[in-house]
Structure formats: C-alpha cells, structure tokens
C-alpha cells in the first residue's frame, strides 16, 4: 500500500512511453507559456515578489531547514517540543521515542508548540505564491491600501506540497501527508475554477485524490479511501481518453477500489472494478499496441479479474484469464 512515487506535477512519462513523454512536454510547455504571459500582463499593476523560496524549500532539491522535522524530514506538523531539551518534531514522529532523536536526552514530557506551528502554517500558505494587487492604480500612496491577493504562478507550489506529503508518508506520518495533499487538492480545485478543466490540472487532481486514498487506506480508514478513489474515478472518467497519463491514473484508482472491496470479501463488486480497469487499459492498448508498459498493465488487470473468478469458483473463466495474461507477457520482448 505505497503511495505513488512520481509527483503528478512533474509529468514524467513511463520509461518506454515516448508519445506520452512528448505530449506531457507539450502540456507543460503550454502551461509555462500561459503562466509567463499572465505574469507579464499583470506585472505593471503592482510590485511582485519572486515565488522562489528564500529559505531554499523547493520541489527540485532535498532541503531540511529550520521548519523541518528531523525524523520525517518534512515540514513540521502538529509541532511538539521535547522537555527539557526543547528540540521540536512532529508529534507523530517524536511520540515513538523515549529519548530525544537529536541530543539523546530523556524525554520527560512532550508539549505542543503552537507558535512555531503557526509559523509553519503561514509559510505553507504563502509558499510559491506571488503577491498581487487587485487594483491597477499605480499611485504609490494608493498602492499601500490596495487589496492584496496571492496567486500560484507556477507548478512549484503543487510540487512542493506533494514532495512534503511523500516524505511524511514514507515516515508513516500519515496525518501530515494527508494534510499537505488536502491543501494541494484545494489549490488545484481553485485553479480549475479559474482556468477550466485543462488536461494537466485534471490529471494532477486525479493523482492527488488517489494519494489521499492511499493515506486513508494506510490509516485503516477504508471507507474514506474508497470515497477518495471513487472521486478520482468520477472526475477522470469525464476526460478524453487520449492522454495515457490520465487513463493510467484512472485505471489505478479503479484497481485500488477493487483491492479494498476484495479484502473486504465483496468479490462481485471487486470484480466489477477490476473489469472496468481492464477495459480502460485494453482501450489504451488498442491505440498504443507498441507500448510495453501498457501491455503489462493489461496483463496485471487480467490476472486480477482471473483471481476473483477463481475465488468465485469459476475455474474455467479464471484459467482463460490467466492464460491470456501469460500470452501477453510472453509477447513482450525483454531488453537485456
């Protein structure tokens, strides 16, 4: 039950998916050009601050700074201070220790540090946003009274939030991961309201909703996990199926719902979700039969459906499904 390791804001194609790589690059370039155009258009309306983080926190580098927890290496969440040494960590992280992870001092008690957590929350709220004025009045005196808004002018904020969530998730600080992903989903929804359902934003939201489902599943909240996965499926199902990144995310979410239903003993419902995923992947292969990763996806889905058939007692149908999966795998040429 691992979270997807690839950031949805870095539309990296799968290794053998050349067409997807080209398409992703075009989408990213288009978004960048639109963002730059928007900045140039509005820059004369007010003074602006660079979205580059002065503390060095960004999605391209591995940074542990003054607002980081030294255990999970993500930004502090539910900040807690060790007594008597006063070192700070996420509550979920430090609660596992009897001695301070930094200095080794005995932990007499753990106290919340609301002031520092407030600093972290304000930092996250402003990270990778650019300060703009609503009014176009250029008079310096009037500028001081202008209404100020904050906008995300790039994909940096989304990448940053997902990066922090993935660090927290790997360290089993699940509440922290869920919090960062929830913020990310809210940001994307705000962008969708402003610019409409672009393929890139829709793909990002689908992936982030899937990650939220992974968090809930790891926390043992199967009901919430299914809700997030279903929301991801419902959203992605409305989009054109010519983008392989979107269809892959859709099929993965369908399979994860199937897995949860399977482990809950609801085999018929599990089979229906596995079969929906199989159909999505088959449609992709019909249009991209020369992409090995897509063929592998179909084989995996065939095996999932066949496994349910076997548990339902339909040995003939299960055998046929497993054999079809084997045939597809044998058709792939191994590169040595």
XYZ file of C-alpha atoms in Angstrom, residues 17 19-20 23 199 202-203 232-251 254 276-277 279-288 294:
41
model
C 6.236 5.774 -23.401
C 4.427 9.527 -27.169
C 3.261 10.265 -23.645
C 2.566 15.052 -25.057
C -5.892 18.080 -19.058
C -7.372 17.275 -14.205
C -4.590 14.699 -14.272
C -10.782 10.360 -8.584
C -12.517 7.872 -10.894
C -15.635 10.004 -11.262
C -13.538 13.029 -12.147
C -11.131 11.324 -14.559
C -13.876 9.367 -16.323
C -15.251 12.615 -17.738
C -11.989 13.461 -19.507
C -10.849 12.478 -23.015
C -9.147 9.089 -23.077
C -6.371 10.117 -25.482
C -3.969 11.083 -22.668
C -2.221 7.956 -21.388
C -1.235 9.594 -18.107
C -4.895 10.248 -17.305
C -6.064 6.793 -18.363
C -3.317 5.159 -16.311
C -4.296 7.144 -13.211
C -7.927 6.218 -13.824
C -7.181 2.511 -14.141
C -10.280 1.569 -10.227
C -13.630 -1.609 -15.573
C -9.900 -1.058 -15.146
C -11.471 -2.228 -20.227
C -9.765 1.151 -19.766
C -6.364 -0.454 -20.264
C -7.495 -2.507 -23.241
C -8.743 0.632 -24.967
C -5.327 2.231 -24.470
C -3.521 -0.821 -25.871
C -5.776 -0.828 -28.925
C -4.426 2.630 -29.746
C -0.867 2.092 -28.449
C 0.516 -0.593 -21.460
